[in-house]
Tab-separated table of C-alpha atoms and ligand atoms in Angstrom:
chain	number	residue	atom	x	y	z
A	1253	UNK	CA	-3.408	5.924	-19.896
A	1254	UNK	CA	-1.122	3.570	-21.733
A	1255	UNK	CA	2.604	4.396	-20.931
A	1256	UNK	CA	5.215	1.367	-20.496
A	1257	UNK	CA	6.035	1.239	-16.276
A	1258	UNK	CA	2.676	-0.544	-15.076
A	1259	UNK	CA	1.321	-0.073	-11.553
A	1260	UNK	CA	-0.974	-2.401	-10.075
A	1261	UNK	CA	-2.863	-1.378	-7.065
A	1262	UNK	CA	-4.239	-3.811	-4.186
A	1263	UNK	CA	-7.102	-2.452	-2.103
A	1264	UNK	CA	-9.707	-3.631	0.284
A	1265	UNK	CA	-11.944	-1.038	1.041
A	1266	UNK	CA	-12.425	2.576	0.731
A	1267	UNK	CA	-9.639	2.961	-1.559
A	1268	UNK	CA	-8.688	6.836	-1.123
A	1269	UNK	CA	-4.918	6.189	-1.455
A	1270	UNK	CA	-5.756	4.237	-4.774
A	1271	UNK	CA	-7.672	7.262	-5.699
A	1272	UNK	CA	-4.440	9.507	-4.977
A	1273	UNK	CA	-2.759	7.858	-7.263
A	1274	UNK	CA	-5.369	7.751	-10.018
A	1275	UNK	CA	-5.664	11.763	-9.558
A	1276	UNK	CA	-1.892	11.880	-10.203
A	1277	UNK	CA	-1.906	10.198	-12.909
A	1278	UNK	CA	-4.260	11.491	-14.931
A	1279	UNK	CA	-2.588	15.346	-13.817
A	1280	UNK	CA	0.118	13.907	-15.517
A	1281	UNK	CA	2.546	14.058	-12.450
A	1282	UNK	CA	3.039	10.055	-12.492
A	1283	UNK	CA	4.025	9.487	-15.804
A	1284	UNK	CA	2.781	5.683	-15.999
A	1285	UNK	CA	-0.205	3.579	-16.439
A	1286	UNK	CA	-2.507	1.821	-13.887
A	1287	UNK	CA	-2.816	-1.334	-15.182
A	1288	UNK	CA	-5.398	-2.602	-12.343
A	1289	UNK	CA	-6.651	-2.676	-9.050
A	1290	UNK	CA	-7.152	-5.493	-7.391
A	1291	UNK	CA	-9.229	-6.497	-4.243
A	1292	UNK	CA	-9.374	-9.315	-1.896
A	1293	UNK	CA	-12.965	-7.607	-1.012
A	1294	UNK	CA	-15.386	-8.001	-4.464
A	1295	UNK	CA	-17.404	-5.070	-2.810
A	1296	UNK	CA	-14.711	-2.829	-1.929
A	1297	UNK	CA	-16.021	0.820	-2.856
A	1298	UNK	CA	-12.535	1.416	-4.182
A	1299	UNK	CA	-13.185	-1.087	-6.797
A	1300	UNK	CA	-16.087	1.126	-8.325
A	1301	UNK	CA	-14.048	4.103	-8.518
A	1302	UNK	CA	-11.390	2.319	-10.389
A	1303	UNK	CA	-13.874	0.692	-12.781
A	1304	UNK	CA	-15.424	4.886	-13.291
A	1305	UNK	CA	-12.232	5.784	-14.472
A	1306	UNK	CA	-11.830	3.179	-16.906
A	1307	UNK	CA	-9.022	0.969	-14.571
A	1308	UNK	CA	-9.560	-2.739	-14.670
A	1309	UNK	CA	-10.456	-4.692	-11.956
A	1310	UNK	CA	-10.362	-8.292	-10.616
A	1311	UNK	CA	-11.399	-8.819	-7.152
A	1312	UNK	CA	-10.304	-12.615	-5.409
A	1313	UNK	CA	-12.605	-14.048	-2.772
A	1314	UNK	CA	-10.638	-15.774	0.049
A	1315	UNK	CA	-13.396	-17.895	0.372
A	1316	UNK	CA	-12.653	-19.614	-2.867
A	1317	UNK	CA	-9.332	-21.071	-2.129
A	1318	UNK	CA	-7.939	-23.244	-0.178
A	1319	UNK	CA	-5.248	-21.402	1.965
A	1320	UNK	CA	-3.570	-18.146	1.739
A	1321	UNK	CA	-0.828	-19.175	-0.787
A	1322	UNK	CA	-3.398	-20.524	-3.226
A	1323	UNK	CA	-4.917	-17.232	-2.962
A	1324	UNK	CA	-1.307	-15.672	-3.168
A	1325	UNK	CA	-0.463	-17.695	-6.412
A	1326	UNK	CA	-3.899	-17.187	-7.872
A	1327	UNK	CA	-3.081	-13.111	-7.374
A	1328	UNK	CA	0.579	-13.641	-8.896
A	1329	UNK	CA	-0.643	-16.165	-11.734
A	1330	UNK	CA	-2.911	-13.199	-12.429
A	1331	UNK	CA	-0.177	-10.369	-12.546
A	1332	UNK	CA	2.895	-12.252	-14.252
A	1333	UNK	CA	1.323	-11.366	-17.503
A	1334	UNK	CA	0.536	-8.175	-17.425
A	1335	UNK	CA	4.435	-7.339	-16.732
A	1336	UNK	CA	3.940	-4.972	-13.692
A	1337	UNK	CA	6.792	-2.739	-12.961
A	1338	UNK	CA	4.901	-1.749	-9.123
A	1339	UNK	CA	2.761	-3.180	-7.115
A	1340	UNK	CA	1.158	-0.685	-4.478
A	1341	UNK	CA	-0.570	-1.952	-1.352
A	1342	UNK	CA	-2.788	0.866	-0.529
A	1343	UNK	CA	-4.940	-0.191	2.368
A	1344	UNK	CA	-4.774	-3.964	1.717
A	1345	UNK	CA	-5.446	-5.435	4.624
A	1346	UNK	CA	-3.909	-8.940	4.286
A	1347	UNK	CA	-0.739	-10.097	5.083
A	1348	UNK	CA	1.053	-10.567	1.544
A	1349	UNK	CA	2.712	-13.965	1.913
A	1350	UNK	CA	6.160	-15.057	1.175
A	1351	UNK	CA	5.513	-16.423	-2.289
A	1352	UNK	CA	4.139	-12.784	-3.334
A	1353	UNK	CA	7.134	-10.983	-1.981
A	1354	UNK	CA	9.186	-13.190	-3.692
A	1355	UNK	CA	7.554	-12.217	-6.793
A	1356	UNK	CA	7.665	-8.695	-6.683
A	1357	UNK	CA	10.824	-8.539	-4.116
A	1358	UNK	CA	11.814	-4.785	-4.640
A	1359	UNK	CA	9.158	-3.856	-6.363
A	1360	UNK	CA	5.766	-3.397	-3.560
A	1361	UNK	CA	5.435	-0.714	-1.453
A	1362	UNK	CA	2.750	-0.069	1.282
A	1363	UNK	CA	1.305	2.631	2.905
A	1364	UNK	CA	0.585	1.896	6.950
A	1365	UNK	CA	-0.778	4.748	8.811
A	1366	UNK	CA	1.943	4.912	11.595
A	1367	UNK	CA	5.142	5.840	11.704
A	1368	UNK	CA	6.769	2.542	11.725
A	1369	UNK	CA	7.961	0.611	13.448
A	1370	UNK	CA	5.711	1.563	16.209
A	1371	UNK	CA	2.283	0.325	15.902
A	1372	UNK	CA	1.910	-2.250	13.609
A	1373	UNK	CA	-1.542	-3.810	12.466
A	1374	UNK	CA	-4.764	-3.277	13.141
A	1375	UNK	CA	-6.220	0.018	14.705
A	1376	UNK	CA	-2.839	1.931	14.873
A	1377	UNK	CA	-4.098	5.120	15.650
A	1378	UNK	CA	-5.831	4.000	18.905
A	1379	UNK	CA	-2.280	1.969	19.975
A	1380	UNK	CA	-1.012	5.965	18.839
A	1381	UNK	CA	-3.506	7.463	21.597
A	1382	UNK	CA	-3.648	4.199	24.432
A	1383	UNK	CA	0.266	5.104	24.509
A	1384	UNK	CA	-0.088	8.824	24.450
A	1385	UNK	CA	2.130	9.813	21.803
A	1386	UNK	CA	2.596	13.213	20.701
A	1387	UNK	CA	2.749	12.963	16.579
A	1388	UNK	CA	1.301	10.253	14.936
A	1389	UNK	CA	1.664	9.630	10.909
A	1390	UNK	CA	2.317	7.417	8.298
A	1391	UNK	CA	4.772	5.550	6.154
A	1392	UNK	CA	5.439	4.219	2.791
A	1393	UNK	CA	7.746	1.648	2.455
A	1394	UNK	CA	9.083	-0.982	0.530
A	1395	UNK	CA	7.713	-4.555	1.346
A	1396	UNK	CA	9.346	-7.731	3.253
A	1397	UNK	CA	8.182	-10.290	4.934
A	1398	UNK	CA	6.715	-9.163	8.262
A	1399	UNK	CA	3.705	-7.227	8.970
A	1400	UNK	CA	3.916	-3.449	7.817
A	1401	UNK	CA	7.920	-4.231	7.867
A	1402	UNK	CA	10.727	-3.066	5.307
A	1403	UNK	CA	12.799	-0.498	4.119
A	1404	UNK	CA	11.264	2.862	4.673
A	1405	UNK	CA	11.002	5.436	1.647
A	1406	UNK	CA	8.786	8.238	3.018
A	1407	UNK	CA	7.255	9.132	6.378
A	1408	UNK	CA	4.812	11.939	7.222
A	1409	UNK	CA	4.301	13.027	11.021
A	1410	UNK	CA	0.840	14.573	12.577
A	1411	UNK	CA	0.277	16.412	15.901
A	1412	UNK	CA	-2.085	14.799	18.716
A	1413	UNK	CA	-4.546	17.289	19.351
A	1414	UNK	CA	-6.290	17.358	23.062
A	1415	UNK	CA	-9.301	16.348	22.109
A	1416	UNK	CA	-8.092	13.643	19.267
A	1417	UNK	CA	-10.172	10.282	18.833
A	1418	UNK	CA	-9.811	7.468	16.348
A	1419	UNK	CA	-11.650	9.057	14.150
A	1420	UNK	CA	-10.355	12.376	13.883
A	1421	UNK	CA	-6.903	11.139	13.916
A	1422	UNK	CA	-7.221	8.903	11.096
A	1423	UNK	CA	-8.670	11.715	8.682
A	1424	UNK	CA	-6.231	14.016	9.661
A	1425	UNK	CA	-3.609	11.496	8.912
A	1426	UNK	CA	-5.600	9.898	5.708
A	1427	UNK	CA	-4.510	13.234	4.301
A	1428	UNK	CA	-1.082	13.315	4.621
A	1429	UNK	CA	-1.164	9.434	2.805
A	1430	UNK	CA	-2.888	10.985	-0.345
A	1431	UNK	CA	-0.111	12.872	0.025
A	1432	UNK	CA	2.825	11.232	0.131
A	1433	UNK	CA	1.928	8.044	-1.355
A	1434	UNK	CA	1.691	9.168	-5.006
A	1435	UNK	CA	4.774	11.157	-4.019
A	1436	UNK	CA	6.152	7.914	-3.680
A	1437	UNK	CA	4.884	5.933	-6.799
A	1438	UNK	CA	6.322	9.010	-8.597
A	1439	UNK	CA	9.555	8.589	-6.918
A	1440	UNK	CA	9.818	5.061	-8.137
A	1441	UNK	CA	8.701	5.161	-11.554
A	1442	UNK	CA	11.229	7.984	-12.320
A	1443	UNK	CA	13.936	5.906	-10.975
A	1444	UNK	CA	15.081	8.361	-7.778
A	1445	UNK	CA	14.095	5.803	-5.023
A	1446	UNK	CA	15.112	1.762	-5.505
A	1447	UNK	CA	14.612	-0.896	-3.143
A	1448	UNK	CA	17.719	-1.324	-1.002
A	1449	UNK	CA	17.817	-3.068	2.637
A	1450	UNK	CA	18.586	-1.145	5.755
A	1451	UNK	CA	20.639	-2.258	8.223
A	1452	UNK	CA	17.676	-3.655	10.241
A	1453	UNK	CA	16.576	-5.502	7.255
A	1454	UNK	CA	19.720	-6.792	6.187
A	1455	UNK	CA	19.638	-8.535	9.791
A	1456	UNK	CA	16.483	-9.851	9.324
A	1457	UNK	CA	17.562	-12.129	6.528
A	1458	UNK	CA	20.737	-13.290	8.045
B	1306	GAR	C1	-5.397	3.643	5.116
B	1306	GAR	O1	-5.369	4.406	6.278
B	1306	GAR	C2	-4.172	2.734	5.027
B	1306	GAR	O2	-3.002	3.339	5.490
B	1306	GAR	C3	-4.574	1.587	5.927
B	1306	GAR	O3	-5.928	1.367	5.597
B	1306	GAR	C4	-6.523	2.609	5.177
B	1306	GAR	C5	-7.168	2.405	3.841
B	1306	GAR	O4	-7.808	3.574	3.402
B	1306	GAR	N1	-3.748	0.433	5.709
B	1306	GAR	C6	-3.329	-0.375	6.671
B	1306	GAR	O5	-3.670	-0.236	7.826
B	1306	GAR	C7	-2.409	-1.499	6.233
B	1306	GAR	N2	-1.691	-2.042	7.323
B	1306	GAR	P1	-8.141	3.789	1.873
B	1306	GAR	O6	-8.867	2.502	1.411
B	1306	GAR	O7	-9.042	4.976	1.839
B	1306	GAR	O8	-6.866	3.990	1.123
C-alpha cells in the first residue's frame, strides 16, 4: 500500500469506519496509503484489524501522561515524521486539543453520527429520539476547535422509524458512515474538497 498522500487514522473502539476506509483502499478507490492507526484505547478491537491487514499501529494510554496536551504532543511528536497528508478521526472519542488542530489545521476530518450541529457528544442518537426528530444521520467534517465543530464536507440523513431505539438507530446510521466517510477521504486525497471556513466558522475565530 505505499503511494505518496498518507492517511493516519485515530480510533477508540470498534473501528468500522477505519475499516471503510481500509476496504477502499485496498479496492483501489482511495488511491493512497494508510500509514497508521492510532488509538487512545491499547485494546481497541479496531486496532487488531488494522494490525491483520498489515497497517501499523501505536496505541497511547492517557494514563501515562500528565495532562491532555502531553498526550496531544506525544500523538503529534509521533506523526510529524511520518509526513501525513490526513488525519481521520473515525470514532475517536477524545476531544483533540488545540495544539493538535494546530498541527494538522486543514487537514483532520471527523465523522460524528448526527447531523451537526444538532447533537453534539456523547449518545447522539438518544438526544435524536428524547427530541423526536424525524431523520437522524451523520456528518463528516473538517476539524476546529470545539466539540464535533467545523466546516462540513458531507452529510447523510436517516428516517426515524416507529419503533427506533438506540440501538437500531445507530446501525442503521453506522451504515451510511462506511459510506460516506471513505467517500470523503477520497474526496480529499484527489484534491476536489479543501478545507475552507464557513461563515459560522469564520465568526468563531474573530
Ligand atoms: C461511530 O458511530 C462514530 O461516528 C462515533 O463513534 C462510532 C465509532 O464506531 N464517533 C463519535 O461519536 C465522535 N464524536 P466505529 O469504531 O465502528 O467506527
Amino acid at each position: 500500500m505505499s503511494n505518496h498522500f498518507k492517511i493516519a487514522i485515530l480510533i477508540s473502539g470498534r473501528g468500522s469506519n477505519m475499516n471503510s476506509i481500509i476496504e477502499a483502499v485496498k479496492k483501489g478507490e482511495i488511491n493512497a496509503s494508510l500509514d497508521v492507526v492510532i488509538s487512545n484505547n491499547p485494546e481497541a478491537k479496531g486496532l487488531e484489524t488494522a494490525k491483520e491487514h498489515g497497517i501499523d499501529t501505536k496505541a497511547f494510554d492517557l494514563n501515562s501522561y500528565t495532562s491532555r496536551a502531553e498526550f496531544d504532543l506525544a500523538i503529534i511528536k509521533f506523526l510529524k515524521p511520518r509526513n501525513i497528508d490526513l488525519v481521520v478521526l473515525a470514532g475517536y472519542m477524545l476531544l483533540v486539543g488545540a495544539d493538535f488542530v494546530s498541527a494538522y489545521k486543514s487537514n483532520m476530518i471527523n465523522i460524528h453520527p448526527s447531523l451537526l450541529p444538532s447533537f453534539i457528544g456523547r449518545r447522539p442518537h438518544q438526544q435524536a429520539l428524547d427530541y423526536g426528530v424525524k431523520l437522524a444521520g451523520c456528518t463528516v467534517h473538517f476539524v476546529t476547535e470545539g466539540l464535533d465543530d467545523g466546516p462540513i464536507i458531507m452529510q447523510a440523513a436517516v428516517p426515524l422509524l416507529e419503533d427506533d431505539n438506540e440501538a437500531s438507530l445507530a446501525a442503521r446510521v453506522l451504515k451510511e458512515e462506511n459510506r460516506i466517510l471513505p467517500e470523503c477521504v477520497n474526496l480529499i486525497v484527489e484534491g476536489k474538497v479543501k478545507f475552507k471556513r464557513s461563515i459560522r466558522h469564520e465568526k468563531s475565530i474573530n
